[in-house]
Amino acid sequence: ENENAPEKGWKKPADKPKRPLSAYNLFFRDERERILSGIAEENENAPEKGWKKPADKPKRPLSAYNLFFRDERERILSGIAEENENAPE
């Protein structure tokens, strides 16, 4: 019909056998079963009431950067607040 239309490509015969699995596919098929069984066991042992509560560990002390930024942030925010108060409406 149309000379510029692309030709239909090669179509695989329906009776053609599938390619054999690669070594990785054979390995991962077994590993996947092992992994999924491990996940199922973990879910059986998990508490049913949801998330675990975080441990009562003390927080890390603030680093020098965080201490500086905490003070700097207060200075910047107070400067912005003063600019907003002094701004003409």
Coordinates of C-alpha atoms in Angstrom, one line a residue:
E1 CA 0.0 0.0 0.0
N2 CA 2.2 2.8 1.3
E3 CA 5.8 2.8 0.0
N4 CA 7.1 4.7 3.1
A5 CA 5.4 2.5 5.7
P6 CA 7.9 0.4 7.7
E7 CA 7.8 -3.3 7.0
K8 CA 6.6 -5.7 9.6
G9 CA 9.5 -7.3 11.4
W10 CA 10.3 -11.0 12.0
K11 CA 7.8 -12.8 14.1
K12 CA 8.9 -15.8 16.3
P13 CA 7.1 -19.0 15.4
A14 CA 4.6 -20.2 18.0
D15 CA 6.2 -23.6 18.3
K16 CA 9.8 -22.3 18.9
P17 CA 11.1 -23.5 22.3
K18 CA 12.1 -20.9 25.0
R19 CA 15.8 -20.1 25.6
P20 CA 17.4 -22.0 28.6
L21 CA 17.9 -20.0 31.8
S22 CA 21.3 -18.5 32.4
A23 CA 23.5 -19.5 35.3
Y24 CA 22.5 -16.2 37.1
N25 CA 18.8 -17.0 36.6
L26 CA 19.2 -20.5 38.0
F27 CA 21.2 -19.2 41.0
F28 CA 18.7 -16.3 41.7
R29 CA 15.7 -18.6 41.5
D30 CA 17.0 -20.6 44.4
E31 CA 18.2 -17.5 46.3
R32 CA 14.8 -15.8 45.9
E33 CA 13.1 -18.7 47.5
R34 CA 15.6 -18.5 50.4
I35 CA 15.1 -14.8 50.8
L36 CA 11.3 -14.9 50.7
S37 CA 11.3 -17.7 53.3
G38 CA 13.5 -15.6 55.6
I39 CA 11.2 -12.6 55.2
A40 CA 8.2 -14.8 56.0
E41 CA 9.9 -16.0 59.2
E42 CA 10.7 -12.4 60.2
N43 CA 7.1 -11.3 59.7
E44 CA 5.9 -14.2 61.9
N45 CA 8.2 -13.0 64.8
A46 CA 7.3 -9.3 64.4
P47 CA 5.0 -7.6 66.9
E48 CA 1.6 -7.1 65.5
K49 CA 1.0 -3.7 67.1
G50 CA 3.0 -1.7 64.5
W51 CA 6.3 0.1 64.8
K52 CA 8.8 -0.4 67.5
K53 CA 9.3 2.4 70.0
P54 CA 12.7 4.2 69.6
A55 CA 15.2 3.4 72.3
D56 CA 15.8 6.0 75.0
K57 CA 19.3 6.9 73.9
P58 CA 20.7 10.4 74.5
K59 CA 21.1 12.5 71.4
R60 CA 24.5 13.3 70.0
P61 CA 25.9 16.6 71.2
L62 CA 25.7 19.4 68.8
S63 CA 28.7 19.9 66.5
A64 CA 30.5 23.3 66.2
Y65 CA 28.7 23.9 63.0
N66 CA 25.2 23.3 64.5
L67 CA 26.1 25.5 67.5
F68 CA 27.2 28.3 65.1
F69 CA 24.2 27.9 62.9
R70 CA 21.8 28.0 65.8
D71 CA 23.1 31.4 66.9
E72 CA 23.3 32.6 63.4
R73 CA 19.8 31.6 62.6
E74 CA 18.4 33.5 65.6
R75 CA 20.3 36.6 64.4
I76 CA 19.0 36.3 60.9
L77 CA 15.4 35.7 61.9
S78 CA 15.5 38.7 64.3
G79 CA 16.9 40.9 61.5
I80 CA 14.1 39.8 59.2
A81 CA 11.5 40.5 61.8
E82 CA 12.9 44.0 62.3
E83 CA 12.8 44.6 58.6
N84 CA 9.2 43.6 58.4
E85 CA 8.3 45.9 61.3
N86 CA 10.1 48.8 59.7
A87 CA 8.8 48.2 56.2
P88 CA 6.3 50.8 54.9
E89 CA 2.9 49.5 54.1

